[in-house]
Every structure is written in C-alpha cells, then in structure tokens.
Amino acid sequence: MVVFSSCAVLVVMVVAFSVSSLLGGADQAYLAETRLLDKAMLLAEFGLMGLVFYYSFRYKQYYCALLSAAQTLPVAWMELTGRSAEGGNHIIVDDLTIIMCMVIGIVGCLICVYAVGYIREYHKHHTEYKDRSPFFFAMLFVFLGAMFGLVFSGNLTWIYFFWEITSICSFLLIGYNQTPEAIRNSFRALWMNLLGGLGFAGAILYCSLKLDIANIRELVILGTGNQAALIPVILLAFAALTKSAQMPFSRWLLGAMVAPTPTSALLHSATMVKAGVYLLIRLSPALNGNLAGIMVTTIGGFTFFAASLLAISQSDGKKVLAYSTISNLGLITACAGVGLHEAVWAGILLLVFHAVSKSLLFLSVGAVENSTGSRNIEDMHGLIVKLPKLAFVMIVGICGMFLAPFGMLISKWAALKAFVDSKSVWLVIFLVFGSASTLFYWGKWLGKLVAVIHRSERLPDKLEKSDWFSIYTLAILVIALCVSFPLLSTYLVQPFLIQTFHEPLMTLISSSDLKIMFLMFCTILVLPVMVRLLTFGKRNKIVISYMSGANTGDDRHFTDSFGRESSMYLANWYMEDLFGEKKILKPSLVLASAGLIILMIVAIGGVI
C-alpha cells in the first residue's frame, strides 16, 4: 500500500507540475544562492565515498575505492578551499526537463507498481535468495529521486552529485541477490560508472579553475565558439558514454540482467542509461562540427550497429532486450553527437518511445518468466494461445520498437535524414545495416509469439492486478504516443530546440507524411477487425501442417524416413557462428576501446 500510495502521489505531482509549467512558460530557473545546500551535498558525497569504501574492502575490490577517492577528494578540495566557480541558478526547468520528468515519474512509477507483485512471486520461486524487499523498494525510490535531481539541476556539481547517487543505486540493485555472479556484475557496473564519474569530476575542476563557469548552459554556450571549453565537453561526453553503456562500456548493462526484472526495466527505460543520453542531448550544440562530436557519433553509431548484430544471436528474452537497449542508446548518442537540430529532434523522440516500449517489454518478459518458468524466446512459441493477454501486449511493445507507424521507426527516418545532411557516410552505413539487423531479430521474436500449433493449451494467469495495471497502462501509452507524437513534437520538443539552437526549425514532418502514417495506423487497426468480422460464425477448416515426414494427425509428431515417430519442433536460426558473442563481442569491445582512446587523445590534443 505504501508503494502504491507513493507512486500515485508522485504521478499526480509530475502531471500537475508538467501542466503548470507548460501553461506558465517552461523556461524557469531557481536557487541562485545555495551555500548551505552545497555543504550538505559535500557531506553526502563523503558519505557515498564511505559506502563505496565499505563494499570495496568487504569484497576486496580495492580499485573501486581508488576510483571513488580520485574523483571525490579533488572536488571536495575545490569546494572547501573556495576555488569553485559561483553564479547561475542551480535549478532549471525547460521543455527537456518536463519530458524527462514525465518519463521518470510515469514510467518509473509504473515499474514500481509492477514490482510489488513481481517481487512477491520472485521470492516464492527463488527461495534460495534472501528476501530484502523493503531495501529493494527503498533503492527504487532513491533511484527515481536521484534522476529527478539530475534533470532539474543546472549546476554541474549538483548534476555530478545526483549522477553518483544513480551509480551507487544501480550497484546495490544489481547485487540484490548477493550471489557471486550478482556481486561480480554489480562491481563491474560500479567501476565503469565510477570511471565515467572521474571524467565528470575532471570536467567540473576544469570549468571552475580554468573557465570560471559552474553551469551547464554556460558551458554549452562557451563550447560552441571557444576551443578551450571543448575539454570539459569531451570529459562530460566520456562520462555520458559510460553511463549510457556505449561500447566499450556495454558489459555492465548486460551484467545487470542478473537482477530482478524491475531493476532491469528501470535501468533500461526511465533511469541510469537515460541519464547518459540526457547529458549528451544537453551538450549537443557544443558537439556540432568538432572532434568531440566526431568521438560521440563514431562510438554511438558503431555501438548501434554492433549491438544490433549481437542481438540476432540471442535467444534469452532479457538479453535481446539488453542488446536492443544498448543499440538504441547508440543511435540516440549518435543523434546528439551530430549536433544538428533535426538529429536532436530524432534523439529526444527516440528516448521517449524507447523508454515506454522497452519498459513494457521488460515487464512482459518478467511476467512470462513468472508464468512459464522460462524467458527463452524459443519457449514463447505459440504464446498467443498459451497466454494471449501477455502475447498481445508483447506484440504491441515489439511493434512499437520497429514497425511503422510507431514512433521508433519515424524517429529513425528523421535520424537517417539528419545523418545524410551531416554528410557522414559511416553514420548512414551504421544506421542502414543496424536497422536491418533490428528488423531481423524483432521479426524472429514476433513470429514465435504468433506461431500456433493445434491443440495448444492455455496456461493459468498468475499475474496480480497491480502487474496487469502497469502492463496495460504502458501498452496504452505506446499506442497513445503513436497517435499523439506530433503534439509532443510541437509543444515540447520543438520549443526546446528553438531555445537551444537559436534558429528557426524546418518542417520535420510534412502533412503528407502524417497522412501516410494515419493510413498505416488505420490499416493496422482495420485489417484485423475486418478479418474477424468476415470469419465470424463460420466453421474453421483444420488443415494439418506439412512436416519433414508423414503427419501422424496431431500436428505435433511425424513419421520420418526411417519409419520412426519423431516430435516436431520449430526453432529460429540465431546464427551464433556468425554473430555470436564469442565471435564479435570481444573484437567489438577492442575496436571501440581503441577508437575511443585515439579519438579522445586527438580531440583533447587538438585543443591543447
């Protein structure tokens, strides 16, 4: 009841805030003087460092303690000695803040509501794990609070403070089961994000000591015309690449799959990885046409392409979703790195569509796992008969990820146009071939859901009402966004772009495009209804399937060429010999590491 009440209050507050901000003018700023709050944050930063030290020494992972000290102590020294830059408002509210606020508040709260029933069933099935549900829910809400703090902050030190809280929360949630694998994966997530935090701390120090600026808006304005300002921009971009799990830092997000499903859903949709791409979108004007932008677009484009290929070889549902998340974050990263307003338009819409669709898919896969005991895509064969309601919402989620007229495909079209305008041949190649791979692995999954074998039996529905509330609401949101995204673009995304790029916007979606999308949407709705009406009341003619031998009559067995009765089994082709993790993951990480190091050296060296 506490979780439900808290989520209800939070959603009401988010909606009320968003509406009032839109009516009263979105661009607002608060808190110019915050000395007492700054001192309190400094104490809290020492507390976070102490927490990292405790776990690092407890599990003998001393490098995490070293990384934590290396970033916290210099920032603390700067603040205690009065060398930190002053000026600017610490809280900012603009249209991007409102968009992120709704993503975090609505999607995040739906995940928390779903988690109530899920975690109860989870501990019934996994009695080997200690039940720490109160701690789990506490961390979920701290996570949401940190994300709110991050998107509302304009001061770099404040953003860094909330940034570090998200790193600690993800570490604690990934290690929830306290198994050796969970602990290993949680420390991997921690050190990679602390490495990014080290880059963030370096950017703060440079901004204060060399540029005398403390606010991210001032940095973006300075970064568009001042070469010296590119150094903190590059360091912040590096931090964002680690947080958004771009190659070579993608393994921490894959390891997070060991945590209960609500953690995965939260990390992938409303929090953590979205913090990284949010920061890149804020920095996007300062990334246009320079080496920092080339670094970000190269890593993002390559991650989109490589992760899409890797997803083809996966049969574990959560792992496909993980690679899909990494891939789509790569595309958003590339859009931000281009630094053109049409690319950023596509990136923001991708962020929103991905958050809703991916959270729906994660919750659905978790529900299937609780109902069938498996999350393997092969075991979802004929789910449309076994668990029809879950199959339906999964189809909506999958369609939302790759089919027209749902928003992801429209945003990719806009991204492709922006990449062509930027004259980046590599980005266009990455997007074209990565999108083809995306179509392939989603199509395989979709085929498994709707494949029907005669006489399949329906399985009992084990989900609680709260689970269905979250899943249905997210499914409705996916469809609603498909219809209403022109409004989202007109009233939130385009005003933010005009304010950020200070130039008039060209027409991104023409009226003819809208008519075609409306026609496609009607076709998707009308065709199934018409087929049902035309076949209603008619007797179905059962046609047995063709197999690799004589069908024995039950559509499940056949007599093979040796006269033996064999079971029929339909399976997808995962091409592990071509795109498996053993084949391309390590080379991709090595290539991305080398590329990132070289590009950072060239970018920073070019400024110095």
mmCIF file of N, CA and C in Angstrom, residues 279-374:
data_model
loop_
_atom_site.group_PDB
_atom_site.id
_atom_site.type_symbol
_atom_site.label_atom_id
_atom_site.label_comp_id
_atom_site.label_asym_id
_atom_site.label_seq_id
_atom_site.Cartn_x
_atom_site.Cartn_y
_atom_site.Cartn_z
ATOM 1 N N LEU A 279 22.393 13.849 -20.810
ATOM 2 C CA LEU A 279 23.528 14.775 -20.736
ATOM 3 C C LEU A 279 24.060 15.097 -22.138
ATOM 4 N N LEU A 280 24.111 14.086 -23.005
ATOM 5 C CA LEU A 280 24.598 14.329 -24.369
ATOM 6 C C LEU A 280 23.663 15.258 -25.138
ATOM 7 N N ILE A 281 22.357 15.089 -24.931
ATOM 8 C CA ILE A 281 21.401 15.983 -25.605
ATOM 9 C C ILE A 281 21.588 17.414 -25.116
ATOM 10 N N ARG A 282 21.827 17.581 -23.806
ATOM 11 C CA ARG A 282 22.101 18.927 -23.273
ATOM 12 C C ARG A 282 23.348 19.526 -23.942
ATOM 13 N N LEU A 283 24.353 18.680 -24.177
ATOM 14 C CA LEU A 283 25.624 19.171 -24.727
ATOM 15 C C LEU A 283 25.614 19.282 -26.247
ATOM 16 N N SER A 284 24.560 18.807 -26.908
ATOM 17 C CA SER A 284 24.581 18.631 -28.361
ATOM 18 C C SER A 284 25.015 19.867 -29.163
ATOM 19 N N PRO A 285 24.590 21.098 -28.819
ATOM 20 C CA PRO A 285 25.068 22.238 -29.629
ATOM 21 C C PRO A 285 26.593 22.388 -29.589
ATOM 22 N N ALA A 286 27.200 21.996 -28.475
ATOM 23 C CA ALA A 286 28.657 22.108 -28.359
ATOM 24 C C ALA A 286 29.379 20.953 -29.039
ATOM 25 N N LEU A 287 28.636 19.972 -29.568
ATOM 26 C CA LEU A 287 29.262 18.818 -30.222
ATOM 27 C C LEU A 287 29.242 18.945 -31.744
ATOM 28 N N ASN A 288 28.568 19.955 -32.248
ATOM 29 C CA ASN A 288 28.398 20.079 -33.700
ATOM 30 C C ASN A 288 29.688 20.490 -34.407
ATOM 31 N N GLY A 289 30.116 19.639 -35.347
ATOM 32 C CA GLY A 289 31.222 20.004 -36.236
ATOM 33 C C GLY A 289 32.583 20.075 -35.604
ATOM 34 N N ASN A 290 32.812 19.364 -34.504
ATOM 35 C CA ASN A 290 34.155 19.360 -33.900
ATOM 36 C C ASN A 290 34.569 17.934 -33.547
ATOM 37 N N LEU A 291 35.776 17.790 -33.005
ATOM 38 C CA LEU A 291 36.306 16.453 -32.710
ATOM 39 C C LEU A 291 35.533 15.759 -31.591
ATOM 40 N N ALA A 292 34.988 16.541 -30.662
ATOM 41 C CA ALA A 292 34.169 15.935 -29.598
ATOM 42 C C ALA A 292 32.940 15.282 -30.210
ATOM 43 N N GLY A 293 32.324 15.958 -31.165
ATOM 44 C CA GLY A 293 31.155 15.400 -31.840
ATOM 45 C C GLY A 293 31.505 14.164 -32.646
ATOM 46 N N ILE A 294 32.669 14.196 -33.303
ATOM 47 C CA ILE A 294 33.096 13.016 -34.078
ATOM 48 C C ILE A 294 33.287 11.819 -33.152
ATOM 49 N N MET A 295 33.876 12.074 -31.967
ATOM 50 C CA MET A 295 34.072 10.987 -30.993
ATOM 51 C C MET A 295 32.730 10.379 -30.587
ATOM 52 N N VAL A 296 31.772 11.225 -30.278
ATOM 53 C CA VAL A 296 30.466 10.739 -29.795
ATOM 54 C C VAL A 296 29.707 10.022 -30.909
ATOM 55 N N THR A 297 29.686 10.595 -32.111
ATOM 56 C CA THR A 297 28.931 9.958 -33.206
ATOM 57 C C THR A 297 29.568 8.630 -33.615
ATOM 58 N N THR A 298 30.888 8.581 -33.618
ATOM 59 C CA THR A 298 31.561 7.332 -34.014
ATOM 60 C C THR A 298 31.246 6.207 -33.040
ATOM 61 N N ILE A 299 31.391 6.488 -31.740
ATOM 62 C CA ILE A 299 31.119 5.455 -30.727
ATOM 63 C C ILE A 299 29.634 5.085 -30.743
ATOM 64 N N GLY A 300 28.762 6.074 -30.837
ATOM 65 C CA GLY A 300 27.322 5.797 -30.836
ATOM 66 C C GLY A 300 26.895 4.993 -32.058
ATOM 67 N N GLY A 301 27.355 5.419 -33.243
ATOM 68 C CA GLY A 301 26.993 4.719 -34.479
ATOM 69 C C GLY A 301 27.509 3.290 -34.486
ATOM 70 N N PHE A 302 28.751 3.120 -34.059
ATOM 71 C CA PHE A 302 29.332 1.773 -34.031
ATOM 72 C C PHE A 302 28.592 0.886 -33.026
ATOM 73 N N THR A 303 28.243 1.435 -31.862
ATOM 74 C CA THR A 303 27.514 0.660 -30.855
ATOM 75 C C THR A 303 26.144 0.237 -31.385
ATOM 76 N N PHE A 304 25.473 1.148 -32.073
ATOM 77 C CA PHE A 304 24.167 0.798 -32.654
ATOM 78 C C PHE A 304 24.298 -0.388 -33.598
ATOM 79 N N PHE A 305 25.281 -0.351 -34.455
ATOM 80 C CA PHE A 305 25.464 -1.409 -35.450
ATOM 81 C C PHE A 305 25.882 -2.731 -34.790
ATOM 82 N N ALA A 306 26.918 -2.693 -33.936
ATOM 83 C CA ALA A 306 27.451 -3.936 -33.359
ATOM 84 C C ALA A 306 26.439 -4.599 -32.414
ATOM 85 N N ALA A 307 25.767 -3.803 -31.589
ATOM 86 C CA ALA A 307 24.793 -4.384 -30.644
ATOM 87 C C ALA A 307 23.594 -4.973 -31.388
ATOM 88 N N SER A 308 23.220 -4.383 -32.524
ATOM 89 C CA SER A 308 22.121 -4.950 -33.318
ATOM 90 C C SER A 308 22.503 -6.323 -33.859
ATOM 91 N N LEU A 309 23.743 -6.457 -34.310
ATOM 92 C CA LEU A 309 24.198 -7.761 -34.801
ATOM 93 C C LEU A 309 24.222 -8.787 -33.669
ATOM 94 N N LEU A 310 24.714 -8.371 -32.502
ATOM 95 C CA LEU A 310 24.800 -9.296 -31.360
ATOM 96 C C LEU A 310 23.416 -9.761 -30.906
ATOM 97 N N ALA A 311 22.416 -8.912 -31.032
ATOM 98 C CA ALA A 311 21.062 -9.286 -30.593
ATOM 99 C C ALA A 311 20.493 -10.423 -31.441
ATOM 100 N N ILE A 312 20.951 -10.538 -32.699
ATOM 101 C CA ILE A 312 20.446 -11.600 -33.582
ATOM 102 C C ILE A 312 20.737 -12.978 -33.000
ATOM 103 N N SER A 313 21.886 -13.115 -32.329
ATOM 104 C CA SER A 313 22.326 -14.441 -31.878
ATOM 105 C C SER A 313 21.755 -14.834 -30.518
ATOM 106 N N GLN A 314 20.917 -14.004 -29.914
ATOM 107 C CA GLN A 314 20.439 -14.275 -28.551
ATOM 108 C C GLN A 314 19.044 -14.892 -28.546
ATOM 109 N N SER A 315 18.857 -15.895 -27.689
ATOM 110 C CA SER A 315 17.526 -16.485 -27.512
ATOM 111 C C SER A 315 16.940 -16.143 -26.143
ATOM 112 N N ASP A 316 17.771 -15.660 -25.216
ATOM 113 C CA ASP A 316 17.292 -15.205 -23.905
ATOM 114 C C ASP A 316 16.567 -13.862 -24.094
ATOM 115 N N GLY A 317 15.270 -13.806 -23.724
ATOM 116 C CA GLY A 317 14.478 -12.609 -23.965
ATOM 117 C C GLY A 317 15.078 -11.358 -23.354
ATOM 118 N N LYS A 318 15.549 -11.450 -22.105
ATOM 119 C CA LYS A 318 16.102 -10.269 -21.444
ATOM 120 C C LYS A 318 17.405 -9.823 -22.105
ATOM 121 N N LYS A 319 18.161 -10.786 -22.627
ATOM 122 C CA LYS A 319 19.418 -10.413 -23.267
ATOM 123 C C LYS A 319 19.171 -9.727 -24.611
ATOM 124 N N VAL A 320 18.147 -10.167 -25.330
ATOM 125 C CA VAL A 320 17.787 -9.467 -26.565
ATOM 126 C C VAL A 320 17.393 -8.029 -26.238
ATOM 127 N N LEU A 321 16.603 -7.869 -25.166
ATOM 128 C CA LEU A 321 16.195 -6.518 -24.772
ATOM 129 C C LEU A 321 17.401 -5.681 -24.358
ATOM 130 N N ALA A 322 18.380 -6.319 -23.692
ATOM 131 C CA ALA A 322 19.575 -5.585 -23.262
ATOM 132 C C ALA A 322 20.375 -5.096 -24.467
ATOM 133 N N TYR A 323 20.611 -5.991 -25.431
ATOM 134 C CA TYR A 323 21.365 -5.569 -26.623
ATOM 135 C C TYR A 323 20.572 -4.533 -27.423
ATOM 136 N N SER A 324 19.246 -4.699 -27.443
ATOM 137 C CA SER A 324 18.420 -3.720 -28.138
ATOM 138 C C SER A 324 18.535 -2.347 -27.473
ATOM 139 N N THR A 325 18.550 -2.337 -26.135
ATOM 140 C CA THR A 325 18.707 -1.062 -25.422
ATOM 141 C C THR A 325 20.044 -0.406 -25.755
ATOM 142 N N ILE A 326 21.111 -1.204 -25.684
ATOM 143 C CA ILE A 326 22.441 -0.656 -25.993
ATOM 144 C C ILE A 326 22.457 -0.104 -27.421
ATOM 145 N N SER A 327 21.846 -0.848 -28.327
ATOM 146 C CA SER A 327 21.808 -0.426 -29.723
ATOM 147 C C SER A 327 21.056 0.902 -29.887
ATOM 148 N N ASN A 328 19.873 0.985 -29.297
ATOM 149 C CA ASN A 328 19.080 2.206 -29.448
ATOM 150 C C ASN A 328 19.715 3.395 -28.742
ATOM 151 N N LEU A 329 20.361 3.141 -27.614
ATOM 152 C CA LEU A 329 21.090 4.232 -26.955
ATOM 153 C C LEU A 329 22.228 4.724 -27.843
ATOM 154 N N GLY A 330 22.832 3.786 -28.596
ATOM 155 C CA GLY A 330 23.876 4.181 -29.539
ATOM 156 C C GLY A 330 23.333 5.138 -30.587
ATOM 157 N N LEU A 331 22.127 4.866 -31.042
ATOM 158 C CA LEU A 331 21.520 5.746 -32.048
ATOM 159 C C LEU A 331 21.217 7.125 -31.465
ATOM 160 N N ILE A 332 20.683 7.152 -30.236
ATOM 161 C CA ILE A 332 20.410 8.450 -29.589
ATOM 162 C C ILE A 332 21.724 9.209 -29.382
ATOM 163 N N THR A 333 22.759 8.470 -28.967
ATOM 164 C CA THR A 333 24.081 9.087 -28.774
ATOM 165 C C THR A 333 24.592 9.699 -30.074
ATOM 166 N N ALA A 334 24.452 8.947 -31.165
ATOM 167 C CA ALA A 334 24.915 9.464 -32.462
ATOM 168 C C ALA A 334 24.125 10.713 -32.858
ATOM 169 N N CYS A 335 22.816 10.697 -32.599
ATOM 170 C CA CYS A 335 21.985 11.869 -32.916
ATOM 171 C C CYS A 335 22.460 13.097 -32.150
ATOM 172 N N ALA A 336 22.756 12.910 -30.862
ATOM 173 C CA ALA A 336 23.236 14.039 -30.050
ATOM 174 C C ALA A 336 24.593 14.517 -30.546
ATOM 175 N N GLY A 337 25.451 13.567 -30.952
ATOM 176 C CA GLY A 337 26.802 13.926 -31.398
ATOM 177 C C GLY A 337 26.809 14.720 -32.684
ATOM 178 N N VAL A 338 25.825 14.478 -33.554
ATOM 179 C CA VAL A 338 25.748 15.243 -34.811
ATOM 180 C C VAL A 338 25.554 16.732 -34.513
ATOM 181 N N GLY A 339 24.727 17.026 -33.488
ATOM 182 C CA GLY A 339 24.578 18.409 -33.054
ATOM 183 C C GLY A 339 23.718 19.269 -33.949
ATOM 184 N N LEU A 340 22.968 18.662 -34.871
ATOM 185 C CA LEU A 340 22.007 19.405 -35.699
ATOM 186 C C LEU A 340 20.626 19.264 -35.087
ATOM 187 N N HIS A 341 19.790 20.304 -35.258
ATOM 188 C CA HIS A 341 18.533 20.273 -34.520
ATOM 189 C C HIS A 341 17.626 19.135 -34.961
ATOM 190 N N GLU A 342 17.672 18.749 -36.280
ATOM 191 C CA GLU A 342 16.808 17.640 -36.698
ATOM 192 C C GLU A 342 17.280 16.313 -36.094
ATOM 193 N N ALA A 343 18.610 16.166 -35.918
ATOM 194 C CA ALA A 343 19.131 14.946 -35.296
ATOM 195 C C ALA A 343 18.743 14.890 -33.821
ATOM 196 N N VAL A 344 18.807 16.032 -33.144
ATOM 197 C CA VAL A 344 18.442 16.067 -31.721
ATOM 198 C C VAL A 344 16.938 15.833 -31.559
ATOM 199 N N TRP A 345 16.153 16.350 -32.515
ATOM 200 C CA TRP A 345 14.701 16.083 -32.509
ATOM 201 C C TRP A 345 14.461 14.575 -32.538
ATOM 202 N N ALA A 346 15.154 13.893 -33.448
ATOM 203 C CA ALA A 346 15.003 12.435 -33.535
ATOM 204 C C ALA A 346 15.483 11.755 -32.250
ATOM 205 N N GLY A 347 16.592 12.262 -31.693
ATOM 206 C CA GLY A 347 17.146 11.651 -30.477
ATOM 207 C C GLY A 347 16.193 11.753 -29.295
ATOM 208 N N ILE A 348 15.549 12.916 -29.125
ATOM 209 C CA ILE A 348 14.621 13.082 -27.991
ATOM 210 C C ILE A 348 13.403 12.162 -28.152
ATOM 211 N N LEU A 349 12.866 12.103 -29.369
ATOM 212 C CA LEU A 349 11.704 11.224 -29.578
ATOM 213 C C LEU A 349 12.091 9.754 -29.423
ATOM 214 N N LEU A 350 13.278 9.392 -29.874
ATOM 215 C CA LEU A 350 13.747 8.018 -29.658
ATOM 216 C C LEU A 350 13.819 7.706 -28.171
ATOM 217 N N LEU A 351 14.318 8.680 -27.407
ATOM 218 C CA LEU A 351 14.418 8.494 -25.947
ATOM 219 C C LEU A 351 13.047 8.189 -25.331
ATOM 220 N N VAL A 352 12.039 8.961 -25.726
ATOM 221 C CA VAL A 352 10.694 8.783 -25.153
ATOM 222 C C VAL A 352 10.078 7.458 -25.594
ATOM 223 N N PHE A 353 10.095 7.194 -26.912
ATOM 224 C CA PHE A 353 9.485 5.965 -27.424
ATOM 225 C C PHE A 353 10.182 4.736 -26.851
ATOM 226 N N HIS A 354 11.497 4.814 -26.775
ATOM 227 C CA HIS A 354 12.243 3.663 -26.263
ATOM 228 C C HIS A 354 11.917 3.407 -24.794
ATOM 229 N N ALA A 355 11.803 4.459 -24.004
ATOM 230 C CA ALA A 355 11.522 4.293 -22.566
ATOM 231 C C ALA A 355 10.205 3.544 -22.352
ATOM 232 N N VAL A 356 9.177 3.935 -23.081
ATOM 233 C CA VAL A 356 7.854 3.328 -22.872
ATOM 234 C C VAL A 356 7.810 1.901 -23.428
ATOM 235 N N SER A 357 8.258 1.732 -24.672
ATOM 236 C CA SER A 357 8.192 0.401 -25.296
ATOM 237 C C SER A 357 9.077 -0.603 -24.562
ATOM 238 N N LYS A 358 10.273 -0.177 -24.193
ATOM 239 C CA LYS A 358 11.204 -1.129 -23.573
ATOM 240 C C LYS A 358 10.758 -1.509 -22.167
ATOM 241 N N SER A 359 10.206 -0.569 -21.414
ATOM 242 C CA SER A 359 9.704 -0.935 -20.080
ATOM 243 C C SER A 359 8.549 -1.924 -20.215
ATOM 244 N N LEU A 360 7.675 -1.728 -21.214
ATOM 245 C CA LEU A 360 6.578 -2.679 -21.444
ATOM 246 C C LEU A 360 7.123 -4.072 -21.751
ATOM 247 N N LEU A 361 8.139 -4.135 -22.596
ATOM 248 C CA LEU A 361 8.691 -5.444 -22.960
ATOM 249 C C LEU A 361 9.381 -6.117 -21.788
ATOM 250 N N PHE A 362 10.106 -5.350 -20.995
ATOM 251 C CA PHE A 362 10.779 -5.958 -19.833
ATOM 252 C C PHE A 362 9.759 -6.521 -18.845
ATOM 253 N N LEU A 363 8.716 -5.758 -18.569
ATOM 254 C CA LEU A 363 7.705 -6.238 -17.619
ATOM 255 C C LEU A 363 6.988 -7.461 -18.181
ATOM 256 N N SER A 364 6.748 -7.476 -19.477
ATOM 257 C CA SER A 364 6.070 -8.619 -20.092
ATOM 258 C C SER A 364 6.942 -9.868 -20.032
ATOM 259 N N VAL A 365 8.220 -9.719 -20.324
ATOM 260 C CA VAL A 365 9.123 -10.879 -20.258
ATOM 261 C C VAL A 365 9.209 -11.402 -18.818
ATOM 262 N N GLY A 366 9.256 -10.482 -17.859
ATOM 263 C CA GLY A 366 9.269 -10.908 -16.448
ATOM 264 C C GLY A 366 8.005 -11.661 -16.079
ATOM 265 N N ALA A 367 6.868 -11.201 -16.610
ATOM 266 C CA ALA A 367 5.593 -11.881 -16.332
ATOM 267 C C ALA A 367 5.556 -13.264 -16.972
ATOM 268 N N VAL A 368 6.090 -13.371 -18.183
ATOM 269 C CA VAL A 368 6.156 -14.681 -18.849
ATOM 270 C C VAL A 368 7.055 -15.629 -18.052
ATOM 271 N N GLU A 369 8.159 -15.111 -17.571
ATOM 272 C CA GLU A 369 9.079 -15.943 -16.784
ATOM 273 C C GLU A 369 8.413 -16.445 -15.506
ATOM 274 N N ASN A 370 7.648 -15.572 -14.855
ATOM 275 C CA ASN A 370 6.952 -15.995 -13.633
ATOM 276 C C ASN A 370 5.840 -17.010 -13.929
ATOM 277 N N SER A 371 5.254 -16.932 -15.151
ATOM 278 C CA SER A 371 4.138 -17.819 -15.507
ATOM 279 C C SER A 371 4.605 -19.156 -16.056
ATOM 280 N N THR A 372 5.703 -19.139 -16.837
ATOM 281 C CA THR A 372 6.144 -20.380 -17.501
ATOM 282 C C THR A 372 7.444 -20.935 -16.939
ATOM 283 N N GLY A 373 8.151 -20.142 -16.158
ATOM 284 C CA GLY A 373 9.438 -20.585 -15.623
ATOM 285 C C GLY A 373 10.582 -20.396 -16.593
ATOM 286 N N SER A 374 10.341 -19.725 -17.715
ATOM 287 C CA SER A 374 11.405 -19.511 -18.700
ATOM 288 C C SER A 374 11.223 -18.156 -19.375
#
